[in-house]
Amino acid sequence: MRVLAHPAERSQDTRIGAPAWREAAQAMSRTAHILTDRCGQEAVTMWQPKDSVLDPNVAHHLGRAAYIQPWRFRVEMLKGGSTVEKPLPGEGVTLWKGKMKPPAWYARLPLPLHRKARALQTTEVVHAHARGARLTAARLGRAQHQINGRVRQLLRQREVTDHRLSEVRKGLLINQQSVKLRGYRPKSEKIPDKADSMLTWEKEELKSMKRKMEKDMEKSEVLLKTLASCRDTLNFCFKERLQAVDLMNQPLDKVLEQAGRHSWVNLSRAPTPRTQGQKTPPPDPVGTYTPECALALNEAKRLLVESKDTLVEMAKNVVDVREQQLQISDRVCASLAQKANETLELKERLNMTLGLMRGTILRCTKYNQEMYTTHGLIKGPLLKVHLETGEKLDRPLVRMYQRHVGTQLPEAARLAQGTDKLQRHITHLEKNLDELLAKHKNLTWGLNCKNIGHEVDSSVVRLRLRQRQPHVCYEQAQRLVNDWDPRTPPPRSKSSTDP
């Protein structure tokens, strides 16, 4: 017996619902699922970075493993063959236990602690500004302290240079005294010699040294004014930076120690290439390290280096000038002493010659007196009555012999000839004696000139040795040049004339 089936039973689909109804439900489900996934993805995406979104075509565990793979530590090979795991460089939180370092996470939406976080951020900004201002103030204060120290060093060096300049000026006065004192020698002793050349050379050298010292004084004065101006600028910037750190109770030296920069502590020290610590921030017009502060610190650094070189140069010039002046003074004193010794030798020779001439004059005078006596004896007495009988030319024996013309005796002629010859010798002897006396007088005058020249040169040497002592100041030497005259005795003080 045949059984008739329902048309619906003859189809393959055994579902009762209509396909349109079912497709409408499935479409609604798919739309809801897509909306759910999109909203969930968008909600998650708001709290995580863009690059953390996984690929929908990759399994979740595989995508996560591929995403966190760059976070893991790197394995490095050491020289000995061993290995070591090190975290990646850059920002992030290092998870030593998991041996990974995820990057820093930045939220896209404000968190519930957004207000507190912003307050903390503001506090950090204020504290960072205060720390920067405090560090800048510490650097400015330390720079000001170093500039003050360099100013003190420069002032002390200027005192030393000024003292040396006064010694050079005193040397010029001593040279003037020496020339003035040697000007009182006799005319015969004023013939130009090497001692005069040495005094002229000493004067030129002392003038050169004086100009050199004056140039150092002018240079140091300009540098001192520049250092004072830089110090005022540093003080102004220092007080301006301190306005932001009035409530910061921390020593400024401690700030420099925390910075870890030795070059900040000592500006004159060259910064090392491998510095462990904070770096010098770039100048910022609205920041803590303003261009004015940077310019003031750079100017202070330049002036410290320049002043250091200037101090070294000034100290070297002072030592060189002192040694050179001492050597020149010793050479001039040696030349004057040698001139005094040569004068002494000539004086001794003149004295010996004068003694020999004195003996010759005495012998010639005595011989002249004897010649006069002989002349008187030969010439006879002044009156005829004083003659003895045996000495008269008209005695009886002579008259008897001279009765004839051819028997004249030569006694009278011989007496006349002897008297005339003796008179000529006396005249010649007197002429020689006059020449000897004139020469003796000339030698005596020359000996006195040599004695004066020797005393003057010796006095000049003693004066130079006494005046160049450190306890003799420039004013004393100047008064001696202006008031002292060696030809007159020194004036007596008022206290010595009072009864």
GROMACS .gro file of C-alpha atoms in nm:
model
  499
    1MET     CA    1   0.000   0.000   0.000
    2ARG     CA    2   0.141   0.329  -0.107
    3VAL     CA    3   0.215   0.609   0.159
    4LEU     CA    4   0.209   0.972   0.050
    5ALA     CA    5   0.489   1.201   0.197
    6HIS     CA    6   0.467   1.576   0.278
    7PRO     CA    7   0.647   1.807   0.034
    8ALA     CA    8   0.857   1.932   0.315
    9GLU     CA    9   0.977   1.587   0.400
   10ARG     CA   10   1.091   1.530   0.045
   11SER     CA   11   1.360   1.820   0.065
   12GLN     CA   12   1.710   1.778   0.218
   13ASP     CA   13   1.664   2.058   0.476
   14THR     CA   14   1.484   1.926   0.777
   15ARG     CA   15   1.453   2.271   0.946
   16ILE     CA   16   1.110   2.403   0.992
   17GLY     CA   17   1.182   2.777   0.992
   18ALA     CA   18   1.177   2.979   0.680
   19PRO     CA   19   1.514   3.058   0.524
   20ALA     CA   20   1.436   3.433   0.516
   21TRP     CA   21   1.352   3.430   0.878
   22ARG     CA   22   1.667   3.238   0.957
   23GLU     CA   23   1.886   3.462   0.741
   24ALA     CA   24   1.740   3.768   0.906
   25ALA     CA   25   1.831   3.629   1.248
   26GLN     CA   26   2.181   3.531   1.132
   27ALA     CA   27   2.234   3.875   0.979
   28MET     CA   28   2.126   4.034   1.304
   29SER     CA   29   2.366   3.808   1.496
   30ARG     CA   30   2.654   3.884   1.264
   31THR     CA   31   2.588   4.255   1.294
   32ALA     CA   32   2.583   4.231   1.671
   33HIS     CA   33   2.904   4.025   1.672
   34ILE     CA   34   3.080   4.268   1.443
   35LEU     CA   35   2.962   4.557   1.657
   36THR     CA   36   3.078   4.378   1.970
   37ASP     CA   37   3.422   4.308   1.825
   38ARG     CA   38   3.456   4.661   1.695
   39CYS     CA   39   3.354   4.823   2.019
   40GLY     CA   40   3.573   4.589   2.221
   41GLN     CA   41   3.864   4.651   1.991
   42GLU     CA   42   3.810   5.024   2.007
   43ALA     CA   43   3.780   5.014   2.384
   44VAL     CA   44   4.101   4.816   2.415
   45THR     CA   45   4.275   5.030   2.156
   46MET     CA   46   4.208   5.340   2.368
   47TRP     CA   47   4.425   5.192   2.649
   48GLN     CA   48   4.709   5.039   2.451
   49PRO     CA   49   4.953   5.161   2.183
   50LYS     CA   50   4.872   5.136   1.816
   51ASP     CA   51   5.144   4.885   1.744
   52SER     CA   52   5.005   4.646   2.008
   53VAL     CA   53   4.695   4.559   1.803
   54LEU     CA   54   4.725   4.196   1.694
   55ASP     CA   55   4.666   4.074   1.342
   56PRO     CA   56   4.318   3.918   1.324
   57ASN     CA   57   4.442   3.666   1.071
   58VAL     CA   58   4.699   3.522   1.320
   59ALA     CA   59   4.621   3.312   1.620
   60HIS     CA   60   4.611   3.499   1.946
   61HIS     CA   61   4.892   3.307   2.116
   62LEU     CA   62   5.111   3.326   1.806
   63GLY     CA   63   5.046   3.697   1.763
   64ARG     CA   64   5.126   3.768   2.128
   65ALA     CA   65   5.446   3.564   2.109
   66ALA     CA   66   5.553   3.754   1.797
   67TYR     CA   67   5.461   4.086   1.965
   68ILE     CA   68   5.664   4.033   2.284
   69GLN     CA   69   5.963   3.877   2.108
   70PRO     CA   70   6.150   4.214   2.069
   71TRP     CA   71   6.112   4.276   2.443
   72ARG     CA   72   6.330   3.983   2.551
   73PHE     CA   73   6.692   4.025   2.664
   74ARG     CA   74   6.967   3.997   2.407
   75VAL     CA   75   7.238   3.737   2.440
   76GLU     CA   76   7.591   3.875   2.390
   77MET     CA   77   7.912   3.680   2.352
   78LEU     CA   78   8.202   3.773   2.577
   79LYS     CA   79   8.573   3.743   2.499
   80GLY     CA   80   8.616   3.430   2.709
   81GLY     CA   81   8.345   3.247   2.519
   82SER     CA   82   8.074   3.287   2.782
   83THR     CA   83   7.742   3.458   2.721
   84VAL     CA   84   7.552   3.724   2.907
   85GLU     CA   85   7.193   3.849   2.872
   86LYS     CA   86   7.146   4.226   2.871
   87PRO     CA   87   6.826   4.435   2.848
   88LEU     CA   88   6.756   4.649   2.547
   89PRO     CA   89   6.866   5.012   2.553
   90GLY     CA   90   6.603   5.281   2.572
   91GLU     CA   91   6.305   5.366   2.793
   92GLY     CA   92   6.088   5.106   2.957
   93VAL     CA   93   6.046   4.886   3.264
   94THR     CA   94   6.305   4.610   3.301
   95LEU     CA   95   6.148   4.280   3.416
   96TRP     CA   96   6.453   4.088   3.537
   97LYS     CA   97   6.257   3.784   3.643
   98GLY     CA   98   6.084   3.746   3.306
   99LYS     CA   99   6.401   3.865   3.124
  100MET     CA  100   6.217   4.116   2.912
  101LYS     CA  101   6.190   4.492   2.886
  102PRO     CA  102   5.859   4.620   2.746
  103PRO     CA  103   5.857   4.973   2.613
  104ALA     CA  104   5.701   5.262   2.798
  105TRP     CA  105   5.322   5.260   2.792
  106TYR     CA  106   5.139   5.579   2.705
  107ALA     CA  107   4.763   5.605   2.761
  108ARG     CA  108   4.542   5.783   2.509
  109LEU     CA  109   4.270   5.880   2.753
  110PRO     CA  110   4.300   6.045   3.093
  111LEU     CA  111   4.313   5.793   3.373
  112PRO     CA  112   4.118   5.819   3.697
  113LEU     CA  113   4.433   5.959   3.864
  114HIS     CA  114   4.471   6.216   3.589
  115ARG     CA  115   4.428   6.515   3.823
  116LYS     CA  116   4.678   6.382   4.074
  117ALA     CA  117   4.917   6.284   3.798
  118ARG     CA  118   4.901   6.635   3.653
  119ALA     CA  119   4.957   6.780   4.000
  120LEU     CA  120   5.259   6.554   4.043
  121GLN     CA  121   5.379   6.647   3.697
  122THR     CA  122   5.346   7.016   3.783
  123THR     CA  123   5.533   6.956   4.104
  124GLU     CA  124   5.808   6.777   3.916
  125VAL     CA  125   5.829   7.061   3.664
  126VAL     CA  126   5.853   7.315   3.946
  127HIS     CA  127   6.111   7.104   4.130
  128ALA     CA  128   6.308   7.050   3.810
  129HIS     CA  129   6.304   7.425   3.747
  130ALA     CA  130   6.409   7.490   4.105
  131ARG     CA  131   6.685   7.230   4.081
  132GLY     CA  132   6.804   7.378   3.753
  133ALA     CA  133   6.795   7.729   3.897
  134ARG     CA  134   6.975   7.609   4.208
  135LEU     CA  135   7.240   7.433   3.999
  136THR     CA  136   7.284   7.741   3.781
  137ALA     CA  137   7.303   7.960   4.093
  138ALA     CA  138   7.562   7.722   4.240
  139ARG     CA  139   7.771   7.744   3.922
  140LEU     CA  140   7.739   8.123   3.918
  141GLY     CA  141   7.832   8.145   4.286
  142ARG     CA  142   8.132   7.918   4.238
  143ALA     CA  143   8.238   8.118   3.931
  144GLN     CA  144   8.202   8.439   4.133
  145HIS     CA  145   8.413   8.287   4.411
  146GLN     CA  146   8.684   8.189   4.162
  147ILE     CA  147   8.676   8.534   4.002
  148ASN     CA  148   8.718   8.687   4.350
  149GLY     CA  149   9.014   8.460   4.414
  150ARG     CA  150   9.170   8.553   4.080
  151VAL     CA  151   9.115   8.923   4.159
  152ARG     CA  152   9.300   8.877   4.490
  153GLN     CA  153   9.583   8.697   4.314
  154LEU     CA  154   9.602   8.972   4.055
  155LEU     CA  155   9.609   9.240   4.325
  156ARG     CA  156   9.891   9.060   4.507
  157GLN     CA  157  10.083   9.022   4.181
  158ARG     CA  158  10.027   9.391   4.108
  159GLU     CA  159  10.180   9.474   4.446
  160VAL     CA  160  10.484   9.261   4.362
  161THR     CA  161  10.511   9.419   4.017
  162ASP     CA  162  10.468   9.768   4.163
  163HIS     CA  163  10.744   9.697   4.416
  164ARG     CA  164  10.971   9.579   4.136
  165LEU     CA  165  10.879   9.890   3.934
  166SER     CA  166  10.976  10.107   4.231
  167GLU     CA  167  11.307   9.917   4.251
  168VAL     CA  168  11.366   9.988   3.881
  169ARG     CA  169  11.286  10.356   3.934
  170LYS     CA  170  11.516  10.357   4.234
  171GLY     CA  171  11.783  10.205   4.009
  172LEU     CA  172  11.735  10.499   3.770
  173LEU     CA  173  11.778  10.738   4.064
  174ILE     CA  174  12.091  10.551   4.173
  175ASN     CA  175  12.223  10.583   3.818
  176GLN     CA  176  12.145  10.956   3.826
  177GLN     CA  177  12.321  10.983   4.162
  178SER     CA  178  12.625  10.803   4.025
  179VAL     CA  179  12.645  11.030   3.721
  180LYS     CA  180  12.595  11.339   3.936
  181LEU     CA  181  12.858  11.231   4.187
  182ARG     CA  182  13.111  11.147   3.914
  183GLY     CA  183  13.047  11.493   3.772
  184TYR     CA  184  13.235  11.644   4.068
  185ARG     CA  185  13.565  11.487   3.965
  186PRO     CA  186  13.844  11.713   3.839
  187LYS     CA  187  13.853  11.796   3.470
  188SER     CA  188  14.148  11.567   3.405
  189GLU     CA  189  13.947  11.272   3.543
  190LYS     CA  190  13.637  11.342   3.331
  191ILE     CA  191  13.776  11.181   3.017
  192PRO     CA  192  13.502  10.942   2.889
  193ASP     CA  193  13.583  10.584   2.980
  194LYS     CA  194  13.411  10.245   2.998
  195ALA     CA  195  13.259  10.328   3.335
  196ASP     CA  196  13.065  10.614   3.175
  197SER     CA  197  12.958  10.380   2.894
  198MET     CA  198  12.841  10.125   3.152
  199LEU     CA  199  12.637  10.390   3.334
  200THR     CA  200  12.476  10.498   3.005
  201TRP     CA  201  12.404  10.134   2.917
  202GLU     CA  202  12.255  10.077   3.263
  203LYS     CA  203  12.028  10.379   3.218
  204GLU     CA  204  11.897  10.251   2.884
  205GLU     CA  205  11.838   9.901   3.019
  206LEU     CA  206  11.658  10.034   3.326
  207LYS     CA  207  11.435  10.250   3.107
  208SER     CA  208  11.351   9.943   2.897
  209MET     CA  209  11.267   9.744   3.211
  210LYS     CA  210  11.061  10.035   3.342
  211ARG     CA  211  10.853  10.043   3.024
  212LYS     CA  212  10.807   9.667   3.048
  213MET     CA  213  10.686   9.687   3.408
  214GLU     CA  214  10.457   9.980   3.330
  215LYS     CA  215  10.307   9.785   3.041
  216ASP     CA  216  10.239   9.491   3.276
  217MET     CA  217  10.076   9.728   3.525
  218GLU     CA  218   9.852   9.877   3.255
  219LYS     CA  219   9.759   9.532   3.124
  220SER     CA  220   9.679   9.404   3.473
  221GLU     CA  221   9.471   9.715   3.545
  222VAL     CA  222   9.258   9.659   3.235
  223LEU     CA  223   9.222   9.290   3.325
  224LEU     CA  224   9.130   9.383   3.682
  225LYS     CA  225   8.852   9.611   3.561
  226THR     CA  226   8.724   9.338   3.329
  227LEU     CA  227   8.726   9.085   3.614
  228ALA     CA  228   8.537   9.329   3.837
  229SER     CA  229   8.275   9.382   3.564
  230CYS     CA  230   8.241   9.005   3.513
  231ARG     CA  231   8.207   8.958   3.889
  232ASP     CA  232   7.925   9.213   3.902
  233THR     CA  233   7.750   9.037   3.614
  234LEU     CA  234   7.784   8.700   3.787
  235ASN     CA  235   7.653   8.848   4.110
  236PHE     CA  236   7.348   8.991   3.933
  237CYS     CA  237   7.270   8.659   3.759
  238PHE     CA  238   7.337   8.473   4.086
  239LYS     CA  239   7.084   8.682   4.278
  240GLU     CA  240   6.835   8.653   3.995
  241ARG     CA  241   6.863   8.271   3.994
  242LEU     CA  242   6.829   8.260   4.373
  243GLN     CA  243   6.483   8.413   4.352
  244ALA     CA  244   6.347   8.071   4.251
  245VAL     CA  245   6.523   7.877   4.528
  246ASP     CA  246   6.457   8.089   4.833
  247LEU     CA  247   6.271   7.801   4.998
  248MET     CA  248   6.528   7.536   4.902
  249ASN     CA  249   6.721   7.454   5.215
  250GLN     CA  250   7.029   7.288   5.064
  251PRO     CA  251   7.389   7.410   5.038
  252LEU     CA  252   7.497   7.513   4.689
  253ASP     CA  253   7.823   7.319   4.722
  254LYS     CA  254   7.620   7.002   4.777
  255VAL     CA  255   7.437   7.073   4.452
  256LEU     CA  256   7.766   7.081   4.262
  257GLU     CA  257   7.874   6.754   4.423
  258GLN     CA  258   7.547   6.590   4.321
  259ALA     CA  259   7.593   6.716   3.965
  260GLY     CA  260   7.918   6.518   3.943
  261ARG     CA  261   8.090   6.772   3.717
  262HIS     CA  262   8.435   6.873   3.833
  263SER     CA  263   8.460   7.120   3.550
  264TRP     CA  264   8.160   7.301   3.697
  265VAL     CA  265   8.335   7.327   4.031
  266ASN     CA  266   8.655   7.471   3.878
  267LEU     CA  267   8.601   7.671   3.562
  268SER     CA  268   8.973   7.696   3.492
  269ARG     CA  269   8.994   7.316   3.466
  270ALA     CA  270   8.946   7.176   3.115
  271PRO     CA  271   8.640   6.946   3.094
  272THR     CA  272   8.719   6.578   3.051
  273PRO     CA  273   8.579   6.398   2.745
  274ARG     CA  274   8.437   6.115   2.960
  275THR     CA  275   8.237   6.303   3.217
  276GLN     CA  276   8.021   6.108   3.458
  277GLY     CA  277   7.741   6.339   3.561
  278GLN     CA  278   7.503   6.599   3.435
  279LYS     CA  279   7.583   6.770   3.111
  280THR     CA  280   7.572   7.141   3.059
  281PRO     CA  281   7.218   7.224   2.945
  282PRO     CA  282   7.171   7.434   2.632
  283PRO     CA  283   7.088   7.801   2.692
  284ASP     CA  284   6.715   7.864   2.710
  285PRO     CA  285   6.574   8.218   2.729
  286VAL     CA  286   6.277   8.101   2.941
  287GLY     CA  287   6.460   7.823   3.125
  288THR     CA  288   6.693   7.815   3.420
  289TYR     CA  289   7.012   7.836   3.215
  290THR     CA  290   6.952   8.161   3.029
  291PRO     CA  291   7.182   8.298   2.755
  292GLU     CA  292   7.288   8.574   2.997
  293CYS     CA  293   7.407   8.313   3.247
  294ALA     CA  294   7.582   8.114   2.974
  295LEU     CA  295   7.751   8.430   2.845
  296ALA     CA  296   7.859   8.529   3.197
  297LEU     CA  297   8.002   8.181   3.268
  298ASN     CA  298   8.182   8.168   2.934
  299GLU     CA  299   8.323   8.514   2.994
  300ALA     CA  300   8.436   8.408   3.343
  301LYS     CA  301   8.601   8.097   3.200
  302ARG     CA  302   8.781   8.302   2.935
  303LEU     CA  303   8.894   8.561   3.188
  304LEU     CA  304   9.020   8.292   3.426
  305VAL     CA  305   9.235   8.139   3.153
  306GLU     CA  306   9.355   8.480   3.034
  307SER     CA  307   9.430   8.602   3.387
  308LYS     CA  308   9.619   8.281   3.461
  309ASP     CA  309   9.845   8.340   3.162
  310THR     CA  310   9.882   8.705   3.261
  311LEU     CA  311   9.981   8.612   3.618
  312VAL     CA  312  10.239   8.364   3.493
  313GLU     CA  313  10.379   8.623   3.251
  314MET     CA  314  10.390   8.897   3.518
  315ALA     CA  315  10.563   8.668   3.768
  316LYS     CA  316  10.816   8.565   3.503
  317ASN     CA  317  10.880   8.930   3.410
  318VAL     CA  318  10.932   9.022   3.776
  319VAL     CA  319  11.190   8.744   3.822
  320ASP     CA  320  11.365   8.829   3.495
  321VAL     CA  321  11.376   9.202   3.574
  322ARG     CA  322  11.509   9.139   3.926
  323GLU     CA  323  11.788   8.913   3.800
  324GLN     CA  324  11.870   9.143   3.508
  325GLN     CA  325  11.878   9.453   3.728
  326LEU     CA  326  12.103   9.279   3.981
  327GLN     CA  327  12.341   9.163   3.708
  328ILE     CA  328  12.356   9.511   3.552
  329SER     CA  329  12.419   9.673   3.892
  330ASP     CA  330  12.695   9.421   3.968
  331ARG     CA  331  12.862   9.485   3.633
  332VAL     CA  332  12.848   9.863   3.680
  333CYS     CA  333  12.984   9.834   4.035
  334ALA     CA  334  13.258   9.603   3.909
  335SER     CA  335  13.355   9.852   3.634
  336LEU     CA  336  13.359  10.141   3.883
  337ALA     CA  337  13.564   9.936   4.129
  338GLN     CA  338  13.806   9.844   3.853
  339LYS     CA  339  13.833  10.212   3.756
  340ALA     CA  340  13.902  10.297   4.121
  341ASN     CA  341  14.174  10.028   4.134
  342GLU     CA  342  14.331  10.160   3.814
  343THR     CA  343  14.321  10.511   3.958
  344LEU     CA  344  14.483  10.380   4.274
  345GLU     CA  345  14.762  10.218   4.071
  346LEU     CA  346  14.823  10.541   3.881
  347LYS     CA  347  14.815  10.736   4.207
  348GLU     CA  348  15.077  10.506   4.358
  349ARG     CA  349  15.294  10.545   4.049
  350LEU     CA  350  15.256  10.924   4.060
  351ASN     CA  351  15.332  10.921   4.430
  352MET     CA  352  15.649  10.718   4.367
  353THR     CA  353  15.750  10.951   4.081
  354LEU     CA  354  15.676  11.250   4.302
  355GLY     CA  355  15.898  11.108   4.577
  356LEU     CA  356  16.184  11.052   4.334
  357MET     CA  357  16.142  11.402   4.194
  358ARG     CA  358  16.134  11.544   4.544
  359GLY     CA  359  16.472  11.382   4.619
  360THR     CA  360  16.612  11.514   4.290
  361ILE     CA  361  16.486  11.865   4.371
  362LEU     CA  362  16.648  11.849   4.714
  363ARG     CA  363  16.980  11.737   4.568
  364CYS     CA  364  16.965  12.002   4.296
  365THR     CA  365  16.882  12.269   4.552
  366LYS     CA  366  17.169  12.162   4.773
  367TYR     CA  367  17.406  12.152   4.473
  368ASN     CA  368  17.284  12.497   4.369
  369GLN     CA  369  17.357  12.629   4.712
  370GLU     CA  370  17.704  12.476   4.698
  371MET     CA  371  17.757  12.635   4.355
  372TYR     CA  372  17.662  12.973   4.498
  373THR     CA  373  17.907  12.917   4.781
  374THR     CA  374  18.182  12.823   4.537
  375HIS     CA  375  18.095  13.124   4.320
  376GLY     CA  376  18.124  13.346   4.623
  377LEU     CA  377  18.454  13.194   4.723
  378ILE     CA  378  18.595  13.231   4.372
  379LYS     CA  379  18.464  13.583   4.326
  380GLY     CA  380  18.595  13.686   4.664
  381PRO     CA  381  18.478  13.944   4.914
  382LEU     CA  382  18.293  14.258   4.814
  383LEU     CA  383  18.561  14.502   4.944
  384LYS     CA  384  18.928  14.501   4.871
  385VAL     CA  385  19.019  14.561   5.232
  386HIS     CA  386  18.869  14.222   5.315
  387LEU     CA  387  19.122  14.042   5.091
  388GLU     CA  388  19.424  13.880   5.234
  389THR     CA  389  19.769  13.972   5.111
  390GLY     CA  390  19.815  13.649   4.928
  391GLU     CA  391  19.497  13.701   4.727
  392LYS     CA  392  19.555  14.052   4.596
  393LEU     CA  393  19.640  14.099   4.230
  394ASP     CA  394  19.871  14.400   4.313
  395ARG     CA  395  20.080  14.225   4.566
  396PRO     CA  396  20.456  14.297   4.544
  397LEU     CA  397  20.546  13.967   4.384
  398VAL     CA  398  20.297  14.017   4.101
  399ARG     CA  399  20.395  14.380   4.043
  400MET     CA  400  20.757  14.292   4.022
  401TYR     CA  401  20.689  14.017   3.771
  402GLN     CA  402  20.455  14.232   3.560
  403ARG     CA  403  20.696  14.523   3.505
  404HIS     CA  404  20.726  14.425   3.143
  405VAL     CA  405  20.446  14.389   2.896
  406GLY     CA  406  20.514  14.032   2.799
  407THR     CA  407  20.520  13.906   3.149
  408GLN     CA  408  20.149  13.952   3.232
  409LEU     CA  409  20.017  13.681   3.465
  410PRO     CA  410  19.684  13.499   3.361
  411GLU     CA  411  19.545  13.495   3.714
  412ALA     CA  412  19.290  13.766   3.663
  413ALA     CA  413  19.169  13.627   3.329
  414ARG     CA  414  19.144  13.279   3.470
  415LEU     CA  415  18.944  13.403   3.765
  416ALA     CA  416  18.709  13.592   3.537
  417GLN     CA  417  18.663  13.292   3.310
  418GLY     CA  418  18.600  13.058   3.604
  419THR     CA  419  18.351  13.297   3.757
  420ASP     CA  420  18.164  13.333   3.425
  421LYS     CA  421  18.154  12.959   3.367
  422LEU     CA  422  18.036  12.899   3.719
  423GLN     CA  423  17.766  13.162   3.671
  424ARG     CA  424  17.642  12.990   3.355
  425HIS     CA  425  17.621  12.656   3.535
  426ILE     CA  426  17.431  12.819   3.818
  427THR     CA  427  17.186  12.974   3.569
  428HIS     CA  428  17.133  12.640   3.392
  429LEU     CA  429  17.087  12.465   3.724
  430GLU     CA  430  16.831  12.720   3.834
  431LYS     CA  431  16.641  12.670   3.507
  432ASN     CA  432  16.636  12.292   3.558
  433LEU     CA  433  16.532  12.344   3.916
  434ASP     CA  434  16.244  12.567   3.804
  435GLU     CA  435  16.132  12.299   3.558
  436LEU     CA  436  16.155  12.037   3.830
  437LEU     CA  437  15.950  12.251   4.066
  438ALA     CA  438  15.687  12.315   3.796
  439LYS     CA  439  15.670  11.948   3.713
  440HIS     CA  440  15.656  11.866   4.084
  441LYS     CA  441  15.364  12.104   4.122
  442ASN     CA  442  15.192  11.946   3.820
  443LEU     CA  443  15.249  11.597   3.962
  444THR     CA  444  15.114  11.709   4.298
  445TRP     CA  445  14.803  11.846   4.129
  446GLY     CA  446  14.764  11.526   3.923
  447LEU     CA  447  14.809  11.318   4.239
  448ASN     CA  448  14.539  11.520   4.412
  449CYS     CA  449  14.311  11.472   4.108
  450LYS     CA  450  14.375  11.098   4.111
  451ASN     CA  451  14.306  11.091   4.483
  452ILE     CA  452  13.977  11.276   4.433
  453GLY     CA  453  13.884  11.050   4.139
  454HIS     CA  454  13.960  10.740   4.346
  455GLU     CA  455  13.754  10.869   4.637
  456VAL     CA  456  13.465  10.963   4.407
  457ASP     CA  457  13.457  10.623   4.235
  458SER     CA  458  13.483  10.443   4.568
  459SER     CA  459  13.207  10.662   4.708
  460VAL     CA  460  12.991  10.584   4.405
  461VAL     CA  461  13.041  10.210   4.458
  462ARG     CA  462  12.959  10.238   4.828
  463LEU     CA  463  12.658  10.457   4.748
  464ARG     CA  464  12.525  10.210   4.493
  465LEU     CA  465  12.569   9.915   4.726
  466ARG     CA  466  12.398  10.102   5.009
  467GLN     CA  467  12.112  10.247   4.804
  468ARG     CA  468  12.014   9.921   4.638
  469GLN     CA  469  11.935   9.755   4.971
  470PRO     CA  470  11.567   9.660   5.016
  471HIS     CA  471  11.517   9.884   5.318
  472VAL     CA  472  11.598  10.196   5.110
  473CYS     CA  473  11.273  10.312   4.953
  474TYR     CA  474  11.218  10.516   4.640
  475GLU     CA  475  11.136  10.838   4.830
  476GLN     CA  476  11.466  10.828   5.022
  477ALA     CA  477  11.663  10.789   4.703
  478GLN     CA  478  11.462  11.070   4.540
  479ARG     CA  479  11.530  11.307   4.831
  480LEU     CA  480  11.899  11.225   4.809
  481VAL     CA  481  11.907  11.316   4.440
  482ASN     CA  482  11.711  11.638   4.483
  483ASP     CA  483  11.868  11.771   4.803
  484TRP     CA  484  12.219  11.630   4.837
  485ASP     CA  485  12.528  11.814   4.707
  486PRO     CA  486  12.862  11.639   4.775
  487ARG     CA  487  13.053  11.968   4.770
  488THR     CA  488  12.861  12.096   5.072
  489PRO     CA  489  12.813  11.922   5.408
  490PRO     CA  490  12.468  11.778   5.475
  491PRO     CA  491  12.230  12.017   5.653
  492ARG     CA  492  12.190  11.966   6.022
  493SER     CA  493  11.849  11.869   6.150
  494LYS     CA  494  11.644  12.114   6.352
  495SER     CA  495  11.655  11.896   6.660
  496SER     CA  496  12.038  11.896   6.663
  497THR     CA  497  12.055  12.279   6.655
  498ASP     CA  498  11.813  12.326   6.939
  499PRO     CA  499  11.981  12.397   7.275
   0.00000   0.00000   0.00000
